[in-house]
Amino acid sequence: MFEVLPQLSPDPILGLSAAFKQDTNPNKIDLGVGVYKDEQGNTPILSAVAKAQQVLLERETSKTYITPQGVQGFIDGMLSLILGDKSPVMLADRVAAVQAPGGCGSLRILAELLTRVNKDTKVWVSDPTWANHIPLIGNAGLAIETYPYFDKASASIRFDAMLDALKKVEKGDVVLLHGCCHNPTGADLTHEQWQAVMEVAKEREFLPFVDIAYQGFGDGIEEDAYGVRLLCENLPEVIIAASCSKNFGLYRERVGLAAIVTADTKTKSIAQAQIQNVARGIYSMPPSYGGALVDIILSDVALKQEWQSEVNEMRNRMRTLRSLLVDKLSEYGAQKDFSFVNQQKGMFSFLCISPEQVQKMRSEHSVYFVDSSRVNIAGISLSNVDDMAKAMVSVINS
Ligand SMILES: Cc1ncc(COP(=O)(O)O)c(C=O)c1O
């Protein structure tokens, strides 16, 4: 019966990985897939996570189901990480939340919840946004619109155009915002810009939907939560999808948090029951393992400190690589100013070169990244940055 379905073309990122694997050049460079890599090109288990695994091994006595909302310690720990220790919305008991299978699972169940509120809800996403936002939200049945976000020619945020678009968003519409380390551009809002977005949200009465998947990879664990905290402290309702894939390195364990900040405690209990009911109809209850590890880390002072310093180390490494790349590009005579790469945050940067130039990087220099020109900064290393910069200069100067 499945022959009636169309043959799908391969996912561009997976196609890129396959092409990279087949390339026999010993100096090939993979800047495609979005996972953190160390200097050796590995994605290691964080040492705080390895220790938490030992604790869990001794502590866990059963594999029976966990509760539908997930590990409560995980939920509490994540909420204080995202919203702050003394979050007014937490103190006011206005936040419903569940553990979910990754940031993706969180995005999806929140999108399903929105369809329950109003199936005609429009969700506005940045142009560009992370490609998977479209199916995760669109397949729940919601209409997707875009607001202007990034200008490739000037390598900067089109903030006036963004704000103009948001001023036309209707009451009850949803606006998806990247909490930090915008994927794919690496271009984040300033504090003043967050303030302006918050004021428009208040005026237009749209619902902000914050996707925070890289907390700690931009300016710091606390600093990266600036925007989401500002919205939560000033608006009646906000929804949040958080991921532990990158900052805890727990990719395959599938752990994230879906949170709903509501106007009052009564609505919170409605939202709590509804989001659990949404999850029940999709995967019943979340996997336990990753959440249990995060709970152990966040509730132990020493392990939390160790985790924080590992996040700081990852962030600093990516910052160093950014500035090294910018310096090398200028040293080798690039006819374009790439200093904007230093201002971009997190794991990704848009190099703002054309798809043809990206293809040349691949075919002539074995440097692999997606056509949009998004690179995974963590894929660069001290040993390949020279090759990468020389390849770029040869492609853009020709
Ligand atoms: C912007 C953004 N949101 C959410 C996610 C979800 O990640 P995961 O489902 O692996 O936790 C990602 C992962 O790449 C992402 O880049």
CSV table of C-alpha atoms and ligand atoms in Angstrom, one decimal:
chain,number,residue,atom,x,y,z
A,1,MET,CA,0.0,0.0,0.0
A,2,PHE,CA,2.9,2.4,0.6
A,3,GLU,CA,3.7,2.6,-3.1
A,4,VAL,CA,1.1,5.4,-3.3
A,5,LEU,CA,3.5,7.6,-1.4
A,6,PRO,CA,5.9,9.8,-3.3
A,7,GLN,CA,9.6,9.1,-3.1
A,8,LEU,CA,11.2,11.8,-0.9
A,9,SER,CA,14.5,13.4,-1.8
A,10,PRO,CA,17.2,12.8,0.8
A,11,ASP,CA,17.4,15.3,3.7
A,12,PRO,CA,20.1,17.9,2.7
A,13,ILE,CA,22.1,17.6,5.9
A,14,LEU,CA,22.1,13.8,5.8
A,15,GLY,CA,23.1,13.9,2.1
A,16,LEU,CA,25.9,16.2,3.0
A,17,SER,CA,27.1,13.7,5.7
A,18,ALA,CA,27.0,10.9,3.2
A,19,ALA,CA,29.0,12.9,0.6
A,20,PHE,CA,31.6,13.8,3.4
A,21,LYS,CA,32.0,10.1,4.3
A,22,GLN,CA,32.6,9.2,0.6
A,23,ASP,CA,35.2,12.0,0.1
A,24,THR,CA,38.7,10.4,0.2
A,25,ASN,CA,40.6,13.7,0.8
A,26,PRO,CA,42.4,13.1,4.1
A,27,ASN,CA,42.1,16.8,4.9
A,28,LYS,CA,38.4,17.0,4.4
A,29,ILE,CA,36.4,19.2,6.9
A,30,ASP,CA,32.9,18.6,8.1
A,31,LEU,CA,31.0,21.8,9.2
A,32,GLY,CA,27.6,20.4,8.4
A,33,VAL,CA,25.8,18.6,11.1
A,34,GLY,CA,24.9,20.6,14.3
A,35,VAL,CA,26.7,18.7,17.1
A,36,TYR,CA,29.4,20.1,19.3
A,37,LYS,CA,32.9,18.7,18.5
A,38,ASP,CA,36.1,19.0,20.4
A,39,GLU,CA,39.6,19.6,19.0
A,40,GLN,CA,39.9,16.0,17.9
A,41,GLY,CA,36.5,16.2,16.1
A,42,ASN,CA,34.7,14.0,18.7
A,43,THR,CA,31.5,14.7,20.6
A,44,PRO,CA,32.5,13.4,24.0
A,45,ILE,CA,30.3,12.5,27.0
A,46,LEU,CA,30.7,15.5,29.4
A,47,SER,CA,32.5,14.5,32.6
A,48,ALA,CA,29.6,15.7,34.8
A,49,VAL,CA,27.3,13.5,32.7
A,50,ALA,CA,29.7,10.5,33.1
A,51,LYS,CA,29.7,10.9,36.8
A,52,ALA,CA,25.9,11.3,36.9
A,53,GLN,CA,25.6,8.0,35.0
A,54,GLN,CA,27.6,6.3,37.8
A,55,VAL,CA,25.3,7.8,40.4
A,56,LEU,CA,22.2,6.7,38.5
A,57,LEU,CA,23.5,3.2,38.0
A,58,GLU,CA,23.7,2.8,41.8
A,59,ARG,CA,20.5,4.7,42.5
A,60,GLU,CA,18.1,3.3,40.0
A,61,THR,CA,16.2,0.3,41.3
A,62,SER,CA,13.5,-0.1,38.7
A,63,LYS,CA,12.7,0.4,35.1
A,64,THR,CA,9.0,0.9,35.7
A,65,TYR,CA,7.3,3.9,34.0
A,66,ILE,CA,8.1,7.3,35.3
A,67,THR,CA,5.3,9.8,35.8
A,68,PRO,CA,3.6,11.4,32.8
A,69,GLN,CA,5.2,14.8,33.5
A,70,GLY,CA,8.7,13.3,33.8
A,71,VAL,CA,11.3,13.6,36.6
A,72,GLN,CA,10.1,16.4,38.9
A,73,GLY,CA,13.7,17.3,39.9
A,74,PHE,CA,14.6,17.6,36.3
A,75,ILE,CA,11.6,19.9,35.7
A,76,ASP,CA,12.4,22.1,38.7
A,77,GLY,CA,16.1,22.2,37.9
A,78,MET,CA,15.5,23.2,34.2
A,79,LEU,CA,12.9,25.8,35.1
A,80,SER,CA,15.4,27.5,37.5
A,81,LEU,CA,18.1,27.3,34.9
A,82,ILE,CA,15.9,28.9,32.2
A,83,LEU,CA,13.8,31.3,34.3
A,84,GLY,CA,16.2,32.0,37.2
A,85,ASP,CA,16.4,31.0,40.8
A,86,LYS,CA,14.0,33.6,42.0
A,87,SER,CA,11.7,33.7,39.0
A,88,PRO,CA,8.5,35.7,39.7
A,89,VAL,CA,6.4,33.4,37.5
A,90,MET,CA,7.7,30.3,39.4
A,91,LEU,CA,7.0,32.0,42.8
A,92,ALA,CA,3.5,32.9,41.6
A,93,ASP,CA,2.9,29.2,40.6
A,94,ARG,CA,2.1,30.1,37.0
A,95,VAL,CA,4.3,27.6,35.1
A,96,ALA,CA,3.1,24.2,33.8
A,97,ALA,CA,5.9,22.0,32.5
A,98,VAL,CA,6.8,18.5,31.3
A,99,GLN,CA,9.9,16.6,30.4
A,100,ALA,CA,9.8,15.7,26.7
A,101,PRO,CA,11.9,13.7,24.2
A,102,GLY,CA,14.3,16.4,23.3
A,103,GLY,CA,13.8,20.0,22.1
A,104,CYS,CA,12.0,18.5,19.1
A,105,GLY,CA,9.5,16.6,21.3
A,106,SER,CA,8.9,19.8,23.3
A,107,LEU,CA,8.3,21.9,20.2
A,108,ARG,CA,5.9,19.3,18.8
A,109,ILE,CA,3.8,18.9,21.9
A,110,LEU,CA,3.5,22.6,22.4
A,111,ALA,CA,2.4,22.9,18.8
A,112,GLU,CA,-0.2,20.3,19.4
A,113,LEU,CA,-1.4,22.1,22.5
A,114,LEU,CA,-1.8,25.3,20.4
A,115,THR,CA,-4.0,23.4,17.9
A,116,ARG,CA,-6.2,22.5,20.9
A,117,VAL,CA,-6.6,26.2,21.7
A,118,ASN,CA,-7.3,27.2,18.1
A,119,LYS,CA,-6.6,25.0,15.1
A,120,ASP,CA,-6.3,28.2,13.0
A,121,THR,CA,-3.5,29.6,15.0
A,122,LYS,CA,-0.7,31.2,12.9
A,123,VAL,CA,2.9,30.7,14.0
A,124,TRP,CA,5.4,33.3,12.8
A,125,VAL,CA,8.9,32.1,12.4
A,126,SER,CA,12.1,34.0,11.6
A,127,ASP,CA,13.3,34.1,8.0
A,128,PRO,CA,15.5,32.1,8.1
A,129,THR,CA,14.9,29.7,10.9
A,130,TRP,CA,16.0,26.1,11.8
A,131,ALA,CA,14.6,24.0,9.0
A,132,ASN,CA,13.0,21.5,11.4
A,133,HIS,CA,10.7,24.1,12.9
A,134,ILE,CA,8.6,23.9,9.8
A,135,PRO,CA,7.6,20.2,10.0
A,136,LEU,CA,7.6,20.1,13.8
A,137,ILE,CA,5.1,22.9,14.0
A,138,GLY,CA,3.4,22.7,10.6
A,139,ASN,CA,2.7,18.9,10.8
A,140,ALA,CA,0.7,19.6,13.9
A,141,GLY,CA,-1.6,21.5,11.5
A,142,LEU,CA,-0.7,25.1,12.3
A,143,ALA,CA,-0.2,27.7,9.6
A,144,ILE,CA,3.3,29.0,9.3
A,145,GLU,CA,4.2,32.6,8.4
A,146,THR,CA,7.6,34.3,8.4
A,147,TYR,CA,8.9,37.5,9.7
A,148,PRO,CA,12.1,39.1,8.3
A,149,TYR,CA,15.2,38.4,10.4
A,150,PHE,CA,18.5,38.3,8.7
A,151,ASP,CA,20.1,40.2,5.8
A,152,LYS,CA,22.8,38.2,4.2
A,153,ALA,CA,24.2,41.2,2.3
A,154,SER,CA,25.0,43.2,5.4
A,155,ALA,CA,25.3,40.1,7.7
A,156,SER,CA,23.1,41.6,10.3
A,157,ILE,CA,19.6,41.4,11.8
A,158,ARG,CA,16.9,43.3,9.9
A,159,PHE,CA,15.5,44.5,13.1
A,160,ASP,CA,13.3,47.4,11.8
A,161,ALA,CA,11.7,45.1,9.3
A,162,MET,CA,11.3,42.4,11.9
A,163,LEU,CA,9.6,44.8,14.3
A,164,ASP,CA,7.3,46.2,11.5
A,165,ALA,CA,6.2,42.7,10.7
A,166,LEU,CA,5.6,41.9,14.4
A,167,LYS,CA,3.5,45.0,14.7
A,168,LYS,CA,1.1,43.5,12.2
A,169,VAL,CA,0.8,40.1,14.0
A,170,GLU,CA,-2.7,39.6,15.2
A,171,LYS,CA,-3.9,38.9,18.8
A,172,GLY,CA,-3.7,35.2,19.5
A,173,ASP,CA,-1.0,34.5,16.9
A,174,VAL,CA,2.2,32.9,18.0
A,175,VAL,CA,5.7,34.2,17.4
A,176,LEU,CA,8.6,31.8,17.6
A,177,LEU,CA,11.8,33.4,18.9
A,178,HIS,CA,15.2,31.7,19.4
A,179,GLY,CA,16.2,32.2,23.0
A,180,CYS,CA,19.9,32.5,22.1
A,181,CYS,CA,22.4,31.4,19.5
A,182,HIS,CA,20.0,31.7,16.6
A,183,ASN,CA,20.1,28.7,14.3
A,184,PRO,CA,21.1,29.0,11.5
A,185,THR,CA,22.5,32.6,11.6
A,186,GLY,CA,24.2,32.9,15.0
A,187,ALA,CA,22.7,36.5,15.1
A,188,ASP,CA,21.0,37.2,18.4
A,189,LEU,CA,18.9,40.1,19.5
A,190,THR,CA,20.4,42.7,21.8
A,191,HIS,CA,18.8,43.6,25.2
A,192,GLU,CA,17.2,46.7,23.7
A,193,GLN,CA,15.8,44.6,20.8
A,194,TRP,CA,14.4,42.0,23.2
A,195,GLN,CA,12.8,44.9,25.1
A,196,ALA,CA,11.2,46.2,21.9
A,197,VAL,CA,9.9,42.7,21.0
A,198,MET,CA,8.4,42.3,24.4
A,199,GLU,CA,6.7,45.7,24.2
A,200,VAL,CA,5.2,44.8,20.8
A,201,ALA,CA,4.1,41.4,22.1
A,202,LYS,CA,2.3,43.2,25.0
A,203,GLU,CA,0.7,45.7,22.6
A,204,ARG,CA,-0.4,43.2,20.0
A,205,GLU,CA,-1.2,40.4,22.5
A,206,PHE,CA,0.6,37.7,20.5
A,207,LEU,CA,2.1,34.7,22.3
A,208,PRO,CA,5.9,34.3,22.3
A,209,PHE,CA,7.1,30.8,21.7
A,210,VAL,CA,10.7,30.6,22.8
A,211,ASP,CA,13.0,27.8,21.5
A,212,ILE,CA,16.1,27.7,23.7
A,213,ALA,CA,18.4,24.9,22.5
A,214,TYR,CA,21.8,26.4,23.2
A,215,GLN,CA,21.7,28.0,26.6
A,216,GLY,CA,25.3,28.6,27.7
A,217,PHE,CA,26.8,28.5,24.2
A,218,GLY,CA,26.4,32.3,23.5
A,219,ASP,CA,27.4,34.6,26.3
A,220,GLY,CA,26.9,32.4,29.4
A,221,ILE,CA,24.3,30.2,31.1
A,222,GLU,CA,22.6,33.1,32.9
A,223,GLU,CA,23.2,35.7,30.1
A,224,ASP,CA,21.7,33.5,27.4
A,225,ALA,CA,18.4,33.4,29.3
A,226,TYR,CA,18.0,37.2,29.2
A,227,GLY,CA,15.4,37.3,26.5
A,228,VAL,CA,13.2,34.5,27.7
A,229,ARG,CA,13.3,35.9,31.3
A,230,LEU,CA,12.3,39.3,30.1
A,231,LEU,CA,9.3,38.0,28.3
A,232,CYS,CA,8.2,35.8,31.1
A,233,GLU,CA,8.5,38.6,33.7
A,234,ASN,CA,6.5,41.1,31.6
A,235,LEU,CA,3.9,39.1,29.7
A,236,PRO,CA,0.9,37.1,30.9
A,237,GLU,CA,1.7,34.0,28.7
A,238,VAL,CA,4.8,32.6,27.1
A,239,ILE,CA,5.6,29.0,25.9
A,240,ILE,CA,9.1,27.6,26.0
A,241,ALA,CA,10.7,24.6,24.3
A,242,ALA,CA,14.2,23.8,25.8
A,243,SER,CA,16.7,21.2,24.8
A,244,CYS,CA,19.4,19.4,26.8
A,245,SER,CA,21.0,18.0,23.7
A,246,LYS,CA,23.8,20.5,23.2
A,247,ASN,CA,24.5,22.0,26.6
A,248,PHE,CA,24.5,18.7,28.4
A,249,GLY,CA,25.7,16.8,25.3
A,250,LEU,CA,22.7,14.4,25.8
A,251,TYR,CA,21.7,14.3,22.1
A,252,ARG,CA,20.7,10.6,21.8
A,253,GLU,CA,19.1,10.5,25.2
A,254,ARG,CA,16.3,12.8,23.9
A,255,VAL,CA,15.7,15.1,26.7
A,256,GLY,CA,14.0,18.5,26.7
A,257,LEU,CA,11.5,20.6,28.6
A,258,ALA,CA,8.1,22.0,27.4
A,259,ALA,CA,7.0,24.9,29.7
A,260,ILE,CA,3.9,27.0,29.6
A,261,VAL,CA,3.8,30.3,31.5
A,262,THR,CA,0.2,31.0,32.2
A,263,ALA,CA,-1.7,34.1,33.4
A,264,ASP,CA,-2.7,32.5,36.8
A,265,THR,CA,-2.4,29.3,38.9
A,266,LYS,CA,-5.9,28.1,37.8
A,267,THR,CA,-4.9,28.2,34.1
A,268,LYS,CA,-1.5,26.6,35.0
A,269,SER,CA,-3.3,23.5,36.2
A,270,ILE,CA,-5.5,23.4,33.0
A,271,ALA,CA,-2.3,23.7,30.9
A,272,GLN,CA,-0.5,21.0,33.0
A,273,ALA,CA,-3.2,18.5,32.4
A,274,GLN,CA,-3.6,19.4,28.8
A,275,ILE,CA,0.1,19.1,27.9
A,276,GLN,CA,0.3,15.7,29.6
A,277,ASN,CA,-2.8,14.6,27.7
A,278,VAL,CA,-1.2,15.7,24.4
A,279,ALA,CA,2.0,13.7,25.2
A,280,ARG,CA,-0.1,10.7,26.3
A,281,GLY,CA,-1.7,10.7,22.8
A,282,ILE,CA,1.7,10.7,21.1
A,283,TYR,CA,4.3,8.8,23.2
A,284,SER,CA,2.5,8.3,26.5
A,285,MET,CA,5.4,9.4,28.7
A,286,PRO,CA,8.9,10.6,28.3
A,287,PRO,CA,12.1,8.5,28.4
A,288,SER,CA,13.6,8.7,31.8
A,289,TYR,CA,17.4,8.4,31.4
A,290,GLY,CA,18.5,11.8,30.2
A,291,GLY,CA,16.2,13.7,32.6
A,292,ALA,CA,17.4,11.6,35.5
A,293,LEU,CA,21.0,12.6,34.6
A,294,VAL,CA,20.2,16.3,34.3
A,295,ASP,CA,18.4,16.1,37.7
A,296,ILE,CA,21.4,14.5,39.3
A,297,ILE,CA,23.7,17.2,37.9
A,298,LEU,CA,21.6,20.2,38.7
A,299,SER,CA,20.8,19.1,42.3
A,300,ASP,CA,24.4,18.4,43.3
A,301,VAL,CA,26.5,21.5,43.9
A,302,ALA,CA,29.8,20.0,42.8
A,303,LEU,CA,28.4,18.3,39.7
A,304,LYS,CA,26.6,21.4,38.7
A,305,GLN,CA,29.8,23.5,39.0
A,306,GLU,CA,31.6,20.9,36.9
A,307,TRP,CA,28.9,21.0,34.3
A,308,GLN,CA,29.0,24.8,34.2
A,309,SER,CA,32.7,24.8,33.7
A,310,GLU,CA,32.4,22.3,30.9
A,311,VAL,CA,29.7,24.5,29.2
A,312,ASN,CA,32.0,27.5,29.6
A,313,GLU,CA,34.9,25.6,28.1
A,314,MET,CA,32.8,24.6,25.0
A,315,ARG,CA,31.6,28.2,24.6
A,316,ASN,CA,35.1,29.6,25.0
A,317,ARG,CA,36.5,27.1,22.5
A,318,MET,CA,33.9,28.2,19.9
A,319,ARG,CA,34.6,31.9,20.5
A,320,THR,CA,38.4,31.3,20.1
A,321,LEU,CA,37.7,29.5,16.8
A,322,ARG,CA,35.5,32.3,15.6
A,323,SER,CA,38.2,34.9,16.1
A,324,LEU,CA,40.9,32.6,14.7
A,325,LEU,CA,38.9,32.1,11.6
A,326,VAL,CA,38.3,35.8,11.2
A,327,ASP,CA,42.0,36.6,11.7
A,328,LYS,CA,43.2,33.9,9.3
A,329,LEU,CA,40.7,35.1,6.6
A,330,SER,CA,42.1,38.6,6.8
A,331,GLU,CA,45.7,37.4,7.0
A,332,TYR,CA,45.3,35.3,3.8
A,333,GLY,CA,43.8,38.3,2.0
A,334,ALA,CA,40.0,37.8,1.9
A,335,GLN,CA,38.4,40.5,-0.2
A,336,LYS,CA,35.4,40.5,2.2
A,337,ASP,CA,35.2,41.5,5.8
A,338,PHE,CA,34.2,38.5,7.9
A,339,SER,CA,34.5,40.3,11.3
A,340,PHE,CA,30.7,39.8,11.8
A,341,VAL,CA,31.6,36.1,12.6
A,342,ASN,CA,33.0,37.4,15.9
A,343,GLN,CA,29.7,39.0,16.8
A,344,GLN,CA,27.6,35.9,16.0
A,345,LYS,CA,26.9,33.5,18.9
A,346,GLY,CA,26.8,29.8,19.6
A,347,MET,CA,27.5,26.9,17.4
A,348,PHE,CA,26.5,28.4,14.1
A,349,SER,CA,27.5,31.2,11.7
A,350,PHE,CA,26.2,32.2,8.4
A,351,LEU,CA,29.3,33.0,6.3
A,352,CYS,CA,27.1,34.9,3.9
A,353,ILE,CA,28.6,33.5,0.8
A,354,SER,CA,26.6,32.3,-2.2
A,355,PRO,CA,25.4,28.7,-2.8
A,356,GLU,CA,27.8,28.5,-5.7
A,357,GLN,CA,30.7,29.4,-3.5
A,358,VAL,CA,29.5,26.9,-0.9
A,359,GLN,CA,29.5,24.2,-3.6
A,360,LYS,CA,33.0,25.2,-4.7
A,361,MET,CA,34.2,24.8,-1.1
A,362,ARG,CA,32.9,21.3,-1.2
A,363,SER,CA,34.0,20.2,-4.7
A,364,GLU,CA,37.4,22.0,-4.8
A,365,HIS,CA,38.4,22.0,-1.2
A,366,SER,CA,36.5,19.2,0.6
A,367,VAL,CA,35.0,21.6,3.1
A,368,TYR,CA,31.4,20.6,3.7
A,369,PHE,CA,28.5,22.8,4.9
A,370,VAL,CA,25.0,23.5,3.8
A,371,ASP,CA,24.1,25.7,0.8
A,372,SER,CA,22.7,28.5,3.0
A,373,SER,CA,26.4,29.0,4.1
A,374,ARG,CA,25.7,28.0,7.7
A,375,VAL,CA,28.8,26.5,9.3
A,376,ASN,CA,29.1,24.5,12.5
A,377,ILE,CA,31.9,26.6,14.2
A,378,ALA,CA,32.7,23.6,16.5
A,379,GLY,CA,33.7,21.6,13.4
A,380,ILE,CA,36.7,24.0,13.0
A,381,SER,CA,39.8,23.1,14.9
A,382,LEU,CA,43.3,24.5,15.5
A,383,SER,CA,44.6,21.9,13.0
A,384,ASN,CA,42.1,22.6,10.2
A,385,VAL,CA,41.5,26.4,10.5
A,386,ASP,CA,44.4,27.2,8.1
A,387,ASP,CA,43.0,24.9,5.4
A,388,MET,CA,39.5,26.3,5.9
A,389,ALA,CA,40.6,29.9,5.7
A,390,LYS,CA,42.8,29.3,2.6
A,391,ALA,CA,40.0,27.5,0.9
A,392,MET,CA,37.5,30.3,1.7
A,393,VAL,CA,39.9,33.0,0.4
A,394,SER,CA,40.5,31.1,-2.8
A,395,VAL,CA,36.8,30.7,-3.4
A,396,ILE,CA,35.7,34.2,-2.6
A,397,ASN,CA,38.5,36.0,-4.2
A,398,SER,CA,38.2,34.2,-7.5
B,1,LIG,C1,17.0,25.7,17.2
B,1,LIG,C2,16.8,24.3,17.7
B,1,LIG,N1,15.8,24.0,18.4
B,1,LIG,C3,15.6,22.8,18.8
B,1,LIG,C4,16.5,21.8,18.6
B,1,LIG,C5,16.2,20.4,19.1
B,1,LIG,O1,17.1,19.6,19.5
B,1,LIG,P1,16.8,18.2,20.1
B,1,LIG,O2,15.5,17.7,19.7
B,1,LIG,O3,18.0,17.3,19.6
B,1,LIG,O4,16.9,18.4,21.6
B,1,LIG,C6,17.6,22.1,17.8
B,1,LIG,C7,18.6,21.0,17.5
B,1,LIG,O5,19.4,21.1,16.6
B,1,LIG,C8,17.8,23.4,17.3
B,1,LIG,O6,18.9,23.7,16.6
